XYZ file of C-alpha atoms in Angstrom:
142
model
C 34.867 117.772 105.890
C 33.647 116.089 102.698
C 36.014 113.995 100.580
C 35.556 113.386 96.864
C 37.167 110.071 95.958
C 39.087 109.865 92.708
C 38.758 106.732 90.600
C 42.133 105.363 91.713
C 40.998 105.372 95.358
C 37.719 103.631 94.555
C 39.564 100.995 92.505
C 42.061 100.440 95.322
C 39.290 99.884 97.855
C 36.976 97.767 95.718
C 38.898 95.739 93.139
C 42.422 95.161 94.424
C 43.013 91.720 95.934
C 45.326 93.309 98.537
C 44.504 97.005 98.866
C 47.155 99.274 100.305
C 46.812 99.241 104.123
C 47.251 103.016 104.352
C 44.354 103.615 101.948
C 42.119 101.151 103.794
C 43.012 102.670 107.163
C 42.301 106.179 105.902
C 38.947 105.173 104.401
C 37.934 103.394 107.605
C 38.812 106.488 109.639
C 36.342 108.686 107.758
C 32.594 108.421 108.393
C 30.854 107.030 105.291
C 28.570 110.094 104.920
C 31.709 112.213 104.347
C 32.801 110.169 101.317
C 31.437 111.177 97.912
C 31.965 110.192 94.303
C 31.666 112.222 91.131
C 29.511 111.131 88.205
C 32.824 111.293 86.334
C 34.271 108.588 88.587
C 31.242 106.400 87.908
C 31.711 106.975 84.159
C 35.427 106.118 84.368
C 34.618 102.889 86.213
C 31.902 102.015 83.674
C 34.394 102.602 80.862
C 36.928 100.353 82.570
C 34.317 97.612 82.950
C 33.305 97.901 79.282
C 36.936 97.702 78.143
C 37.714 94.559 80.161
C 38.101 91.744 77.642
C 38.127 88.808 80.059
C 34.480 87.883 80.807
C 35.228 86.653 84.337
C 37.093 89.842 85.284
C 34.405 91.959 83.632
C 31.716 90.178 85.688
C 33.728 90.829 88.863
C 34.087 94.514 87.967
C 30.365 94.780 87.115
C 29.516 93.464 90.587
C 31.948 95.936 92.144
C 30.369 98.789 90.167
C 26.866 97.768 91.251
C 28.056 97.700 94.860
C 29.657 101.130 94.518
C 26.520 102.614 92.968
C 24.416 101.159 95.779
C 26.773 102.237 98.573
C 27.114 105.801 97.244
C 23.613 106.177 95.756
C 22.918 109.376 97.711
C 26.511 110.606 97.538
C 27.257 110.806 93.817
C 27.858 114.421 92.867
C 26.504 115.628 89.545
C 27.973 118.301 87.313
C 25.820 121.401 87.571
C 26.320 125.063 86.796
C 28.702 125.731 89.730
C 30.865 122.759 88.789
C 30.851 123.775 85.131
C 31.974 127.301 86.016
C 34.735 125.911 88.252
C 35.812 123.658 85.360
C 35.977 126.674 83.052
C 38.086 128.576 85.607
C 40.478 125.609 85.915
C 40.757 125.299 82.141
C 41.454 129.028 81.707
C 44.026 129.135 84.500
C 45.926 126.093 83.288
C 45.820 127.280 79.685
C 47.183 130.694 80.700
C 50.029 128.848 82.462
C 50.764 126.789 79.350
C 49.639 123.514 80.879
C 46.591 121.291 80.868
C 44.870 118.434 82.667
C 42.702 115.610 81.373
C 39.054 116.747 81.276
C 37.812 113.992 83.636
C 40.374 115.010 86.276
C 39.518 118.672 85.776
C 35.806 117.907 86.230
C 36.478 115.957 89.430
C 38.614 118.835 90.744
C 35.963 121.347 89.686
C 33.318 119.411 91.605
C 35.468 119.541 94.726
C 36.235 123.245 94.299
C 32.601 124.185 93.645
C 31.472 122.385 96.795
C 34.413 123.152 99.108
C 35.460 119.486 99.254
C 38.838 117.738 99.232
C 39.837 115.441 96.365
C 41.301 112.150 97.578
C 43.672 110.718 94.987
C 47.075 109.292 94.275
C 47.489 111.953 91.542
C 48.141 114.848 93.907
C 50.755 116.633 91.796
C 48.427 116.554 88.811
C 45.307 117.680 90.699
C 47.020 120.292 92.879
C 47.547 122.475 89.794
C 43.765 122.955 89.673
C 43.656 124.690 93.038
C 41.569 121.895 94.586
C 42.337 120.774 98.110
C 43.928 117.322 97.886
C 44.796 114.370 100.071
C 46.844 111.289 99.152
C 45.719 108.343 101.310
C 48.718 106.269 100.148
C 50.863 108.689 102.168
C 48.753 108.568 105.313
C 49.963 106.631 108.346
C 48.557 103.096 108.272
């Protein structure tokens, strides 16, 4: 099984002084080759770094981002035609149901759907509406 990590999971594992033990335990239980990121997650992290006003915190986050990019260099999923079509299907379905989802979350879900992966996130209720398989590591046994 391949897991696509949402931004909140990556932040928990890389920038929190005391990451949640359940999230750490879950991540340690999965072989590294089964953990992927979306280019959208990288963009969200880059945006967070750029918006950090404190220079010391920004430098810390820049180092974390560089480490993430190195660790996942061969496991960062791009948005291609299959992902774009899955995104369109999500958008149409949610619109027909009178609801919506933020485009970055929809693109992450679309990437998982297009590749048969599971999205790992704290935002399960939000992402489940897309039809993506989801897992909340905060609710896993530590």
